Coordinates of C-alpha atoms in Angstrom, one line a residue:
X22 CA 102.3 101.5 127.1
X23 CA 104.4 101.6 124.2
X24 CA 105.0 98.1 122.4
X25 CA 107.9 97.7 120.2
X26 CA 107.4 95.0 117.5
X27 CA 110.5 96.1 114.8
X28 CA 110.4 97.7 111.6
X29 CA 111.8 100.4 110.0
X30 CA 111.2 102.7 113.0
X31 CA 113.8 100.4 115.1
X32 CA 116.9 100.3 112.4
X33 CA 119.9 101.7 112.2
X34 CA 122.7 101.9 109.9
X35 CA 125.2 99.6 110.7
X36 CA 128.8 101.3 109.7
X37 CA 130.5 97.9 109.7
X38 CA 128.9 96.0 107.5
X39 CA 127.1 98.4 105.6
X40 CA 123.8 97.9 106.1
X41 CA 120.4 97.9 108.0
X42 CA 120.2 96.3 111.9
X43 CA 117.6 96.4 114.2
X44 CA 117.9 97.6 117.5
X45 CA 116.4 97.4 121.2
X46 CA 114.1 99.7 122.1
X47 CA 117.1 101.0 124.6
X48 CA 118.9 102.0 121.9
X49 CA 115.7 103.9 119.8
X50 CA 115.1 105.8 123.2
X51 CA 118.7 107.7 122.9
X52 CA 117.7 109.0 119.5
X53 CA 114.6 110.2 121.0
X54 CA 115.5 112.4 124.4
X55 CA 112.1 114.0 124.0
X56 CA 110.3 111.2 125.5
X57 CA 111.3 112.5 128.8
X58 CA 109.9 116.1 127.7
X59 CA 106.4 114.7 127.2
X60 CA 105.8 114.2 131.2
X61 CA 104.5 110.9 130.4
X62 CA 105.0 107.8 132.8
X63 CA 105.2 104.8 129.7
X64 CA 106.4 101.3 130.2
X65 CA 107.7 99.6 127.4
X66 CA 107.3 96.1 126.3
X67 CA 109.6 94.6 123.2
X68 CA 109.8 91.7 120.8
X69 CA 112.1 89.6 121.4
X70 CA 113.9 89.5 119.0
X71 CA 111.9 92.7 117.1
X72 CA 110.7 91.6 113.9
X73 CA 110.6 92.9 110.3
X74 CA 106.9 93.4 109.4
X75 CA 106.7 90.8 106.5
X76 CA 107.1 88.0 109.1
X77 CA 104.0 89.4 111.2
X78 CA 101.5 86.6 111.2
X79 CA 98.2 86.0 112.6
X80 CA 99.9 84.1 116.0
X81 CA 101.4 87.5 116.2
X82 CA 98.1 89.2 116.7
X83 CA 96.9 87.1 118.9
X84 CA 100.4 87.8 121.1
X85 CA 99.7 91.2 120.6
X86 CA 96.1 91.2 122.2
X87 CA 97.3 89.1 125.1
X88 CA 99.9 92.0 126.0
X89 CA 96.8 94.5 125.9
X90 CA 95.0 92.2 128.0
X91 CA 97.3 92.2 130.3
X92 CA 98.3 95.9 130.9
X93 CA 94.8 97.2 129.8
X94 CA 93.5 98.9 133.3
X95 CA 96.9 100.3 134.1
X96 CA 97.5 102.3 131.0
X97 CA 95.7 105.3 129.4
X98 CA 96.7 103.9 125.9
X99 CA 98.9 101.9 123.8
X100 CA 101.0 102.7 121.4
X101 CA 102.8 100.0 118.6
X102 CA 106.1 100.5 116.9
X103 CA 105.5 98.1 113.7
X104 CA 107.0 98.2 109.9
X105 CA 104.9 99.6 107.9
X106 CA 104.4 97.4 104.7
X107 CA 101.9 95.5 106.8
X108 CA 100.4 97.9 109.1
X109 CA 97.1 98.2 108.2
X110 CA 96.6 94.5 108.4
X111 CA 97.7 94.3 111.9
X112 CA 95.4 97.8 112.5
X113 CA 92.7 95.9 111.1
X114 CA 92.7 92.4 112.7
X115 CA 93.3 94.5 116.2
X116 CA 90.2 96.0 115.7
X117 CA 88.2 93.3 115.6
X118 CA 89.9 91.0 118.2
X119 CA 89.7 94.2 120.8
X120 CA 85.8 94.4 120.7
X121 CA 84.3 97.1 123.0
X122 CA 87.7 98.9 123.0
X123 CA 87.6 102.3 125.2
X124 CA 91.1 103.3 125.0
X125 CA 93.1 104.5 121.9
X126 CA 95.0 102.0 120.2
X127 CA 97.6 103.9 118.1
X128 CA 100.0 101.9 115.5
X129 CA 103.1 103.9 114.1
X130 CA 106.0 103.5 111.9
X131 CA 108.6 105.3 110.1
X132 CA 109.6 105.4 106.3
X133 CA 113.5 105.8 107.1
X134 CA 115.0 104.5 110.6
X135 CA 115.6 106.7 113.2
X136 CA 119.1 107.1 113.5
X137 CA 118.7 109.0 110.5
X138 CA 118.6 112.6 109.6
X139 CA 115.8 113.3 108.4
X140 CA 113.7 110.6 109.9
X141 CA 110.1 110.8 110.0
X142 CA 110.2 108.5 113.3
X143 CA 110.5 111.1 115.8
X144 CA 107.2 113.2 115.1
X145 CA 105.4 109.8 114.4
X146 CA 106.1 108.4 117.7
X147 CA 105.9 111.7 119.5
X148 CA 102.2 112.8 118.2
X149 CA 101.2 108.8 118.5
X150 CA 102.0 109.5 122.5
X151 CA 100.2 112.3 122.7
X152 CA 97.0 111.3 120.6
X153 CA 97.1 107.8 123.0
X154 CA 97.4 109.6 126.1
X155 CA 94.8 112.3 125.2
X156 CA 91.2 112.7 126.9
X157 CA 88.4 114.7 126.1
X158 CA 85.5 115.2 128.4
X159 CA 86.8 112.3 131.0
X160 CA 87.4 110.2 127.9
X161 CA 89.7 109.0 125.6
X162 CA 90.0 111.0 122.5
X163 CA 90.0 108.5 120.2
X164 CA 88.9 105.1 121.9
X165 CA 89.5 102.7 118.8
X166 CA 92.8 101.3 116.7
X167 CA 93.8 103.4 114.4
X168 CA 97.1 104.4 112.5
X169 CA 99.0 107.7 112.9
X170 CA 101.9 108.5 110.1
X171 CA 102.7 112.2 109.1
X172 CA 100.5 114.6 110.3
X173 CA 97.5 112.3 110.3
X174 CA 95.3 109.5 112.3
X175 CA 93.4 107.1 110.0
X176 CA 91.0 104.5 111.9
X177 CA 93.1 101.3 111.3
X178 CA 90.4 99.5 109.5
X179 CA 89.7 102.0 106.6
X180 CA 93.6 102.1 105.8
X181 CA 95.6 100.9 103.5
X182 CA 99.7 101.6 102.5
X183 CA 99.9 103.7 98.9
X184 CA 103.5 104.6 98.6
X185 CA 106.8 103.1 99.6
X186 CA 108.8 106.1 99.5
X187 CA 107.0 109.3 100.4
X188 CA 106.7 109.8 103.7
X189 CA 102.9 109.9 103.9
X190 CA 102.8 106.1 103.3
X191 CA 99.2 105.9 104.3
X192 CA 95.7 107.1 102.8
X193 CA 92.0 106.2 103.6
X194 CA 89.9 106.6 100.3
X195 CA 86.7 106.2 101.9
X196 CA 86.8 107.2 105.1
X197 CA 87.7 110.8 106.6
X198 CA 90.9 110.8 108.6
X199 CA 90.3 110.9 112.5
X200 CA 92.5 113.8 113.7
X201 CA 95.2 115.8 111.9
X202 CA 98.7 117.2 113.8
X203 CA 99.6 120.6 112.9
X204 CA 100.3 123.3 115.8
X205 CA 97.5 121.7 117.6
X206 CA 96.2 118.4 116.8
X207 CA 92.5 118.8 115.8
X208 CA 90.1 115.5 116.3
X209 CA 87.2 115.1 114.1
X210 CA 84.7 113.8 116.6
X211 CA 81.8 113.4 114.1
X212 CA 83.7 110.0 112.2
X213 CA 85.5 108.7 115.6
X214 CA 83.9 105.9 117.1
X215 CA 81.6 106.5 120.0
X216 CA 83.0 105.1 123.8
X217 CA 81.6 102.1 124.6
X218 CA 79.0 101.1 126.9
X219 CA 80.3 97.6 127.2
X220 CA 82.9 96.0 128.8
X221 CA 86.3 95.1 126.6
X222 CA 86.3 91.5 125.1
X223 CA 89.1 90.1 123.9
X224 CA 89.1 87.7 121.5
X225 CA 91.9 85.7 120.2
X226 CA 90.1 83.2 117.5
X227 CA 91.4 83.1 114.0
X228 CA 90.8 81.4 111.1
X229 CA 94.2 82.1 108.4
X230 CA 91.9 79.7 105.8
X231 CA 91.1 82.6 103.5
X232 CA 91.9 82.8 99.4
X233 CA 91.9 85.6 97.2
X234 CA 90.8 85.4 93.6
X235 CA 92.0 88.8 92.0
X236 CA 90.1 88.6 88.4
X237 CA 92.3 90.3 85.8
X238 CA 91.2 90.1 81.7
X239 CA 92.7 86.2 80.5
X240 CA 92.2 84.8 83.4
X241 CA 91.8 80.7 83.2
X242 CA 89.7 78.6 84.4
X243 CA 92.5 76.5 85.5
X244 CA 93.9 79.3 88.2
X245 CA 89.8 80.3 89.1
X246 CA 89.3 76.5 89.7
X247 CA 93.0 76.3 91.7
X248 CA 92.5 78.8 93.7
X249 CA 88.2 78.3 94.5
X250 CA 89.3 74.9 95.3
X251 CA 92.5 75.5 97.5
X252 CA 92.1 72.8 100.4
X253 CA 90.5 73.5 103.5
X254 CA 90.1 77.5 102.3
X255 CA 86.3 78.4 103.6
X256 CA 86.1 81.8 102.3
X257 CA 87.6 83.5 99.5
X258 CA 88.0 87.9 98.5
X259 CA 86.9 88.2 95.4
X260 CA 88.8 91.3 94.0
X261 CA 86.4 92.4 91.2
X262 CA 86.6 95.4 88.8
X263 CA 85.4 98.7 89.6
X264 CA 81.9 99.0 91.6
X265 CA 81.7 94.9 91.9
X266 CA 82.3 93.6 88.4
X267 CA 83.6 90.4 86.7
X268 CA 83.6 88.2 84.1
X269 CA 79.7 86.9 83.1
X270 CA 81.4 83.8 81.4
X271 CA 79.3 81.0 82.2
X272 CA 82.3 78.5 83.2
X273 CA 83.3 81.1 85.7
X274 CA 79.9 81.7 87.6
X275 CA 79.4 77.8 87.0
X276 CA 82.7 77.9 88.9
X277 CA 81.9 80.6 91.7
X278 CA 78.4 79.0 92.4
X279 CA 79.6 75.2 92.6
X280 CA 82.2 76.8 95.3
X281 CA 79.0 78.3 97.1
X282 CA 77.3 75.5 97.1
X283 CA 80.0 73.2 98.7
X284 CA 79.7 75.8 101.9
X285 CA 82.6 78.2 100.8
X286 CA 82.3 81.9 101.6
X287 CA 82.7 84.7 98.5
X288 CA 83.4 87.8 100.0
X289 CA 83.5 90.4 96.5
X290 CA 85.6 93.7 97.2
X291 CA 86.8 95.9 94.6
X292 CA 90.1 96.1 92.9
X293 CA 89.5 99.8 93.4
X294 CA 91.3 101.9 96.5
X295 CA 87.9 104.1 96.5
X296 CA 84.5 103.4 96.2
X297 CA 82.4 100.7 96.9
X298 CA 80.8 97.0 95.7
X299 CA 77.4 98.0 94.6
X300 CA 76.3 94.2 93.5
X301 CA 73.6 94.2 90.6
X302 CA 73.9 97.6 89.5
X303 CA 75.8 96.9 86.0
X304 CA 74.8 93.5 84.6
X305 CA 78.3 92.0 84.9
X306 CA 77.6 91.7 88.7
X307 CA 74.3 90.9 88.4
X308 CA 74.6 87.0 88.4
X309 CA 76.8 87.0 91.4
X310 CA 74.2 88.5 93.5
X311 CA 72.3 86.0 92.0
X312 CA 74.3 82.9 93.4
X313 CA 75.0 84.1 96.6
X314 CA 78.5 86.5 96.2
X315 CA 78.6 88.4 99.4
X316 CA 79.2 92.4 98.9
X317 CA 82.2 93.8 100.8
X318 CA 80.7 97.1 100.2
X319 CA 83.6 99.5 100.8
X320 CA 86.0 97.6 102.9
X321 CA 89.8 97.5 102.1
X322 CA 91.7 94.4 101.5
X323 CA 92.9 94.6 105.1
X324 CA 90.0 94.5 106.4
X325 CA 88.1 92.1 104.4
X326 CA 90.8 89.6 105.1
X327 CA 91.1 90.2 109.2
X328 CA 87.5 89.8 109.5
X329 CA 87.1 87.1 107.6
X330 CA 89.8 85.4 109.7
X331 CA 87.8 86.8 112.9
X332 CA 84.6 85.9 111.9
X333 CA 85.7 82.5 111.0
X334 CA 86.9 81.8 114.1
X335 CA 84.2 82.6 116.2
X336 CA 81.6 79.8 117.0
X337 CA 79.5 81.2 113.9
X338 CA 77.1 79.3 111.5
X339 CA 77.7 80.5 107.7
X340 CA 74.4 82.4 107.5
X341 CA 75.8 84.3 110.5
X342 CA 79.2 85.3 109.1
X343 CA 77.8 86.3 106.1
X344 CA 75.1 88.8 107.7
X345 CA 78.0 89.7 109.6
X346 CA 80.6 89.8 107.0
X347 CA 78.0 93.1 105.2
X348 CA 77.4 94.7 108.6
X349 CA 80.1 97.0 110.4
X350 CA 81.6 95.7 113.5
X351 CA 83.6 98.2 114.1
X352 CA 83.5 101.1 111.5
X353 CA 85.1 99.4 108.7
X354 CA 82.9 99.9 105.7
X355 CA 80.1 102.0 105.3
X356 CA 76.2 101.0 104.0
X357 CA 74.4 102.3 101.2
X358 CA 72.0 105.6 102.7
X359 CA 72.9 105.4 106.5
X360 CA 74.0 108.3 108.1
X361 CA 77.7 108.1 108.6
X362 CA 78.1 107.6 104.5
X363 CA 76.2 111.4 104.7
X364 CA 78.6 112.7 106.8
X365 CA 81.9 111.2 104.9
X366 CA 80.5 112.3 101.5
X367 CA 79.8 115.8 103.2
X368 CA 83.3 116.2 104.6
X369 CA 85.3 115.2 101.4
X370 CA 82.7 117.4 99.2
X371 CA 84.2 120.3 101.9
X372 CA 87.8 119.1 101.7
X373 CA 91.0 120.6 99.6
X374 CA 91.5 116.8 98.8
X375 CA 88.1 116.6 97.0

């Protein structure tokens, strides 16, 4: 099932007035004749009216989990035509909303529309069919969301956009891509996601009341107060420096603690694209272990914001969204020692990318 939401991927340049449209999926379809080639039966399902990606919004999640609801014993897998500029967060809240998910869930995008020459959307859209519709062993290759743009497939979770003009607009610092396109496409079944032995639940509970504090060297107390005390906010993402870091002021932990107290939610990732929070190993993070900060470990932004909004909307007690918040749901960060951080550090210490 193919679901067009808009974006880049569905523009075309309109000759009359000399600029960008969008366009029905009808119209994307006749730039792309080698849909039929694929042998694939697909059914399509569009916004109406497709949207640019800066207007998607959690409501739009939601809408987009009821439409895999829906369709999700008749199809093999789905496939979603979105902008790219917020991709990863729509990759991200999908993965925890589709909990138990046993069939691939492949975002794609383009960087210029498809009507153009040298378009990137064809081979994005083409390769995001085939990984979708692809099983191994009586199983779907890759049974989780995930994003596919040039060459490679990132678990949705663990990526995050880095450029706005190359045409590999995607990376994932700390996690090892899950399958890369060349003559074949090879799958890296060590870091995808095992199939699940539980039935699909879909949940469609959020909770937008999430703040970020990004800590930068000036900041005020003024802004750290405005934005720790932003009404009805119940968590906030704490963008610290480096492996967890911030200011060891005493008016700003006075300020992070009084917010702890009143019941809010500190969730510290860091400002950093790599690497992860390692509270209390420099002494400029060790006081907000001390009053309660909870460590995001290694999550992106994306992430750390879509589960907050997930976890707050499930029927949860604080203590239990924040054990939650530092365990992984569904593959998006990675603890201290365990296994799976082994195997990542193993496959970048082997990598040309290393």
């Amino acid at each position: 099932m193919i679901i067009y939401t808009g974006g880049t991927v569905g523009m075309i340049y309109d000759e009359k007035n000399r600029s960008l449209r969008p366009i029905s999926f009808g119209e994307i379809r006749d730039h792309l004749p080698e849909l039929y080639r694929l042998g694939y039966h697909f059914f399509v399902h569009p916004f109406k009216p497709p949207i640019d990606s800066s207007n998607m919004h959690p409501d739009r999640w939601v809408e987009l989990v009821e439409i895999i609801e829906q369709h999700y014993h008749y199809y093999d897998g789905f496939v979603i035509l979105h902008g790219s500029d917020t991709m990863a967060f729509t990759a991200s809240a999908l993965s925890f909303m589709l909990e138990n998910l046993s069939k691939p869930v492949v975002l794609t995008g383009s960087q210029l529309p498809i009507g153009q020459i040298r378009t990137d959307a064809k081979e994005n859209i083409i390769t995001a069919l085939e990984i979708a519709a692809t099983r191994i062993n009586g199983h779907a290759a890759v049974p989780e969301v995930c994003i596919y743009f040039d060459f490679q497939l990132f678990r949705g979770n663990r990526t995050k956009k880095y450029n706005a003009e190359k045409f590999e607009a995607f990376y994932s610092m700390n996690y090892p891509p899950l399958a890369e396109a060349g003559i074949t496409i090879k799958y890296h079944q060590p870091f995808i996601l095992p199939p699940p032995t539980e039935p699909i639940r879909f949940h469609k509970k959020l909770d937008p009341h999430v703040s970020v504090l990004k800590i930068f060297p000036g900041i005020t107390p003024e802004t750290v107060d405005a934005i720790l005390n932003t009404p009805h906010s119940r968590a906030i993402i704490l963008e610290t420096f480096g492996s967890g870091n911030a200011p060891t002021a005493a008016w700003f932990i006075r300020s992070l603690e009084k917010a702890i107290k009143k019941g809010k939610i500190i969730l510290n990732i860091t400002q950093c694209d790599g690497g992860s929070v390692e509270l209390g190993r420099y002494e400029t993070s060790e006081k907000l272990l001390e009053i309660g900060v909870v460590s995001g470990y290694d999550m992106t932004f994306e992430a750390a914001i879509t589960k907050t909004m997930f976890l707050l909307g499930q029927d949860l007690s604080t203590e239990e969204i924040i054990c939650l918040l530092q365990r992984p749901l569904r593959g998006e960060l990675t603890l201290p020692e365990s296994t799976n951080s082994k195997a990542v550090h193993s496959y970048w210490t082997n990598s040309p990318l290393s």
